[in-house]
Coordinates of C-alpha atoms in Angstrom, one line a residue:
L1 CA 0.0 0.0 0.0
G2 CA 1.3 3.4 -1.0
R3 CA 1.6 5.6 2.1
M4 CA -0.8 8.6 2.2
K5 CA 0.5 12.1 2.3
P6 CA -0.9 13.5 5.5
V7 CA -3.4 16.4 5.4
I8 CA -4.9 18.5 8.2
V9 CA -7.7 21.2 7.8
V10 CA -8.9 23.3 10.7
H11 CA -11.6 25.9 11.2
G12 CA -12.0 28.6 13.9
G13 CA -15.7 29.1 13.4
A14 CA -18.1 30.5 10.8
G15 CA -19.9 33.8 11.2
Q16 CA -18.8 37.4 11.2
I17 CA -15.3 38.0 12.4
F18 CA -14.9 41.5 13.6
K19 CA -12.0 43.5 12.1
E20 CA -10.0 43.8 15.3
R21 CA -10.1 40.1 15.8
E22 CA -9.1 39.0 12.3
E23 CA -5.4 38.8 12.8
G24 CA -5.8 36.8 16.0
C25 CA -8.2 34.3 14.3
R26 CA -5.9 33.9 11.3
A27 CA -2.8 33.3 13.5
G28 CA -4.8 30.9 15.7
V29 CA -6.0 28.6 12.9
V30 CA -2.5 28.7 11.3
R31 CA -0.9 27.7 14.6
A32 CA -3.4 24.9 15.2
A33 CA -2.9 23.5 11.6
L34 CA 0.9 23.6 12.0
R35 CA 0.8 21.8 15.3
G36 CA -1.5 19.1 14.0
Y37 CA 0.6 18.7 10.9
A38 CA 3.9 18.4 12.9
L39 CA 2.4 15.3 14.6
L40 CA 1.3 13.8 11.3
K41 CA 4.7 14.3 9.8
Q42 CA 6.3 12.4 12.7
G43 CA 3.9 9.5 11.8
G44 CA 1.3 10.5 14.4
S45 CA -2.3 9.4 14.0
A46 CA -5.1 11.5 12.6
V47 CA -6.9 11.3 16.0
D48 CA -3.8 12.7 17.7
A49 CA -3.5 15.5 15.1
V50 CA -7.1 16.7 15.3
E51 CA -7.1 16.6 19.1
E52 CA -3.9 18.7 19.2
A53 CA -5.2 21.2 16.7
V54 CA -8.4 21.7 18.6
R55 CA -6.6 21.9 22.0
S56 CA -4.5 24.6 20.6
M57 CA -7.6 26.6 19.7
E58 CA -9.4 25.9 23.0
D59 CA -6.4 27.5 24.7
D60 CA -6.6 30.6 22.5
P61 CA -9.1 33.2 23.8
H62 CA -9.9 34.4 20.2
F63 CA -12.2 31.4 19.8
N64 CA -15.5 30.3 21.3
A65 CA -14.2 27.1 22.8
G66 CA -12.3 26.4 26.0
C67 CA -10.9 29.7 27.3
G68 CA -12.9 32.4 25.5
S69 CA -16.2 30.5 25.4
V70 CA -19.4 32.5 25.4
L71 CA -21.6 32.6 28.5
N72 CA -25.1 31.0 29.0
E73 CA -28.1 32.9 30.4
K74 CA -26.8 32.6 33.9
G75 CA -23.3 33.9 33.0
E76 CA -21.6 30.5 33.1
V77 CA -19.5 28.6 30.5
E78 CA -20.9 25.3 29.4
M79 CA -18.9 23.6 26.7
D80 CA -19.5 20.7 24.1
A81 CA -16.9 18.7 22.2
I82 CA -16.6 15.6 20.0
I83 CA -13.9 13.5 18.5
M84 CA -14.2 10.6 16.0
D85 CA -11.9 7.9 14.6
G86 CA -12.7 7.0 11.0
K87 CA -10.9 3.6 11.3
N88 CA -13.6 1.9 13.4
L89 CA -16.2 4.7 13.9
D90 CA -15.3 5.0 17.6
S91 CA -16.3 8.4 19.0
G92 CA -16.4 10.3 22.3
A93 CA -18.2 13.4 23.2
V94 CA -19.0 15.6 26.2
S95 CA -21.8 18.2 26.6
A96 CA -22.5 21.0 29.0
V97 CA -19.1 20.6 30.8
K98 CA -17.8 23.3 33.1
C99 CA -14.5 24.2 34.8
I100 CA -12.1 22.2 32.6
A101 CA -9.6 23.8 30.1
N102 CA -9.8 21.3 27.3
P103 CA -13.2 19.5 26.6
I104 CA -11.6 17.8 23.6
K105 CA -9.2 15.9 25.9
L106 CA -12.2 14.7 27.9
A107 CA -14.1 13.7 24.8
R108 CA -11.1 11.6 23.7
L109 CA -11.0 9.9 27.1
V110 CA -14.7 9.1 26.8
M111 CA -13.9 7.4 23.5
E112 CA -10.9 5.5 24.8
K113 CA -11.7 4.7 28.5
T114 CA -15.5 4.1 28.5
K115 CA -18.0 1.9 26.6
H116 CA -20.1 5.0 26.0
M117 CA -20.0 7.8 23.4
L118 CA -21.4 10.8 25.2
L119 CA -21.2 12.0 28.8
T120 CA -23.0 15.1 30.0
D121 CA -22.8 17.7 32.7
N122 CA -22.3 16.2 36.2
G123 CA -21.4 12.7 34.9
A124 CA -18.8 14.2 32.6
H125 CA -17.5 16.1 35.6
L126 CA -17.2 13.0 37.7
F127 CA -15.5 11.2 34.9
A128 CA -13.0 14.0 34.5
Q129 CA -12.2 13.8 38.2
A130 CA -11.7 10.0 37.9
M131 CA -9.3 10.5 35.0
G132 CA -7.3 13.1 37.0
I133 CA -8.2 16.0 34.8
P134 CA -7.5 19.2 36.8
E135 CA -10.5 21.3 37.6
I136 CA -10.1 25.1 37.0
P137 CA -12.3 27.9 38.3
G138 CA -15.0 28.8 35.8
E139 CA -13.8 32.4 35.8
K140 CA -10.5 31.3 34.3
L141 CA -12.4 30.4 31.0
I142 CA -14.2 33.8 30.9
T143 CA -12.7 36.6 28.9
E144 CA -13.6 40.3 29.2
R145 CA -15.2 40.1 25.7
S146 CA -17.5 37.2 26.6
R147 CA -18.7 38.9 29.7
E148 CA -19.3 42.2 27.8
R149 CA -21.3 40.4 25.2
W150 CA -23.3 38.5 27.8
K151 CA -24.2 41.8 29.6
K152 CA -25.2 43.4 26.2
N153 CA -27.5 40.5 25.5
L154 CA -29.2 40.9 28.8
E155 CA -30.4 44.4 28.0
P156 CA -34.1 44.4 27.3
D157 CA -33.8 45.8 23.8
S158 CA -30.9 43.6 22.8
N159 CA -31.0 41.1 20.0
P160 CA -28.8 38.1 20.9
E161 CA -29.3 36.9 17.3
E162 CA -27.1 39.9 16.2
F163 CA -24.2 38.6 18.3
Q164 CA -24.6 35.0 17.3
K165 CA -23.1 36.0 14.0
D166 CA -19.7 35.9 15.6
L167 CA -19.7 32.2 16.6
G168 CA -16.3 30.7 16.7
T169 CA -16.8 26.9 17.2
V170 CA -13.4 25.3 16.4
G171 CA -12.7 22.0 14.6
A172 CA -10.2 19.9 12.7
V173 CA -10.1 17.0 10.2
A174 CA -7.1 15.0 9.2
I175 CA -5.9 12.0 7.2
D176 CA -2.7 10.4 8.4
S177 CA 0.0 8.4 6.5
E178 CA -1.9 5.2 7.2
G179 CA -4.9 6.6 5.4
N180 CA -7.0 6.9 8.6
V181 CA -9.2 9.9 9.0
A182 CA -10.5 11.7 12.1
C183 CA -12.5 14.7 13.1
A184 CA -12.7 16.9 16.3
T185 CA -15.0 19.8 17.1
S186 CA -15.3 21.9 20.3
T187 CA -17.5 24.9 21.3
G188 CA -18.8 27.2 24.0
G189 CA -22.2 27.2 22.2
L190 CA -24.5 30.2 21.7
S191 CA -24.2 33.3 23.8
N192 CA -26.9 33.7 26.5
K193 CA -28.2 30.2 25.6
M194 CA -30.6 28.4 28.0
I195 CA -28.9 26.4 30.8
G196 CA -28.4 22.9 29.6
R197 CA -28.7 23.8 25.9
V198 CA -26.6 21.4 23.8
G199 CA -26.1 22.2 20.1
D200 CA -24.7 20.2 17.2
T201 CA -21.1 20.0 18.3
A202 CA -21.6 17.0 20.7
C203 CA -23.9 15.2 18.3
I204 CA -22.3 12.6 16.1
G205 CA -23.2 13.2 12.5
S206 CA -24.0 16.9 13.1
G207 CA -20.9 18.5 14.7
G208 CA -18.6 16.0 13.0
Y209 CA -18.2 12.6 11.4
A210 CA -15.3 10.5 10.3
D211 CA -15.3 7.3 8.2
N212 CA -12.3 5.9 6.4
H213 CA -14.6 4.7 3.7
S214 CA -15.4 8.3 2.6
G215 CA -13.7 11.0 4.7
A216 CA -14.1 13.3 7.6
T217 CA -15.8 16.6 8.3
S218 CA -16.2 19.1 11.1
T219 CA -19.0 21.8 11.1
T220 CA -19.6 25.2 12.6
G221 CA -22.6 27.6 12.4
H222 CA -26.1 27.7 13.7
G223 CA -26.3 24.5 15.8
E224 CA -30.0 23.8 15.7
S225 CA -30.0 24.1 11.8
I226 CA -27.0 21.8 11.6
M227 CA -28.8 19.2 13.7
K228 CA -31.9 19.4 11.6
V229 CA -30.0 18.3 8.4
V230 CA -27.3 16.2 10.2
L231 CA -24.8 18.3 8.2
A232 CA -21.5 16.3 8.8
R233 CA -23.0 13.0 7.7
L234 CA -24.9 14.6 4.8
I235 CA -21.6 15.8 3.4
L236 CA -20.1 12.3 3.6
N237 CA -23.2 10.9 1.9
H238 CA -22.7 13.3 -1.0
M239 CA -19.0 12.2 -1.2
E240 CA -20.1 8.5 -1.2
Q241 CA -22.2 9.4 -4.2
G242 CA -19.0 10.6 -6.0
M243 CA -19.0 14.3 -5.2
S244 CA -15.7 16.1 -4.6
P245 CA -15.2 17.5 -1.0
E246 CA -15.9 21.1 -2.3
V247 CA -19.1 20.2 -4.2
A248 CA -20.3 18.0 -1.4
A249 CA -19.8 20.8 1.1
D250 CA -21.5 23.4 -1.0
T251 CA -24.4 21.2 -1.8
A252 CA -25.0 20.4 1.8
L253 CA -24.6 24.0 3.0
D254 CA -27.0 25.1 0.2
Y255 CA -29.6 22.6 1.3
M256 CA -29.3 23.7 4.9
R257 CA -29.8 27.3 3.9
T258 CA -32.8 26.7 1.5
R259 CA -34.5 24.0 3.7
V260 CA -34.1 25.5 7.2
G261 CA -32.6 29.0 6.7
G262 CA -29.4 28.0 8.5
L263 CA -25.9 29.3 7.8
G264 CA -22.6 27.6 8.7
G265 CA -19.3 26.4 7.5
V266 CA -17.5 23.0 7.1
I267 CA -14.1 21.6 6.6
V268 CA -13.7 18.3 4.8
V269 CA -11.1 15.8 3.8
N270 CA -11.8 12.7 1.7
K271 CA -10.2 9.3 1.8
A272 CA -7.9 10.4 -1.2
G273 CA -6.6 13.4 0.8
E274 CA -8.5 16.0 -1.1
W275 CA -9.8 18.8 1.1
A276 CA -12.2 21.7 1.2
A277 CA -13.1 24.6 3.6
R278 CA -16.5 26.1 2.6
F279 CA -19.0 28.4 4.3
S280 CA -22.3 30.2 3.7
T281 CA -21.7 32.8 6.4
K282 CA -19.8 36.1 5.8
Q283 CA -16.6 34.5 7.0
M284 CA -14.9 31.5 8.5
S285 CA -11.3 31.3 9.6
W286 CA -9.6 28.2 8.3
A287 CA -6.2 26.7 7.5
T288 CA -4.9 23.6 5.8
V289 CA -1.5 21.9 5.5
K290 CA -0.8 19.5 2.7
D291 CA 2.4 18.7 0.8
D292 CA 4.3 21.0 3.2
N293 CA 2.3 23.9 2.0
L294 CA 0.1 26.0 4.3
H295 CA -3.2 27.5 2.9
Y296 CA -5.3 29.8 5.0
G297 CA -8.1 32.4 4.8
I298 CA -11.1 34.1 6.3
Y299 CA -13.1 35.7 3.5
A300 CA -14.8 33.9 0.6
G301 CA -12.3 33.5 -2.2
E302 CA -9.4 34.5 0.1
K303 CA -6.5 32.0 0.1
H304 CA -2.9 32.6 1.2
I305 CA -0.3 30.0 0.5
K306 CA 3.1 29.7 2.3
S307 CA 5.6 26.9 2.6
V308 CA 5.5 25.3 6.1
D309 CA 9.1 26.3 6.7
E310 CA 8.2 29.9 6.0
A311 CA 5.1 29.7 8.1
L312 CA 7.0 28.2 11.1
A313 CA 9.6 31.0 10.8
S314 CA 7.0 33.7 10.9
E315 CA 5.2 31.8 13.6
S316 CA 8.2 32.1 15.9
E317 CA 8.4 35.8 15.2
G318 CA 4.7 36.2 15.8
F319 CA 2.4 37.1 12.9

């Protein structure tokens, strides 16, 4: 068997990225893609690579995942995450988790250390304790920006829908040198959401799906719309019918928009290592590394290309 050339694609969320945050979002997705790719180059698995890329973005306050997550109606952070291994369709997810830095790590432990696929709220919390995952104070995850936005949304004349445009779920998909695919997605959800609201991210087939027979995808956007069309699995269905990643992504996003009025974005890699990053929102931060070349962008039609060496050099200088 010819060895596959590894590929990683990451997204930092679809929506509207405000001008002053653009550079941070670009730098954040590039850093995540380079970290995941470094693992793949050393022969690491697709599962390792997507977990590492997502962890990198959870730790970056520019994104609505981990530190920087938006607040629910009560002013608390509740996070969702999923990871999936395309080799055997194993998956692990957590929903409505609080007071941990990296929900994606916990999702991976659910996949590997339990017979279950999804743990929620208090049960997830008890499992995290049993696994020795350090608990951090909830305030540590809250940024000034998230708190400001939460307050604005509490005002009687506010329209939370306005703010939902800047969403920022994070995700990654990869194919490793063995030809295995994987996906990972993590989010803080919707600002001022009801306590206990869980969106698409923790739901297999909606927030992400990975199957070596077709490929892997991670989604971002309006969670309830994504769940209605089971967006991640829908894209893989289209690829199984012979569509390219780009056409499959566009077809599924178009269906979600026309059928339920939902906007979002997706990243895709197929079993041949072809990739796509597509969105129906104004923007989506994304980055890909393939053949030692880094591609990245935020706006529709925007695509910068650098060699990985060049990117790593400017990475160490800061963008």
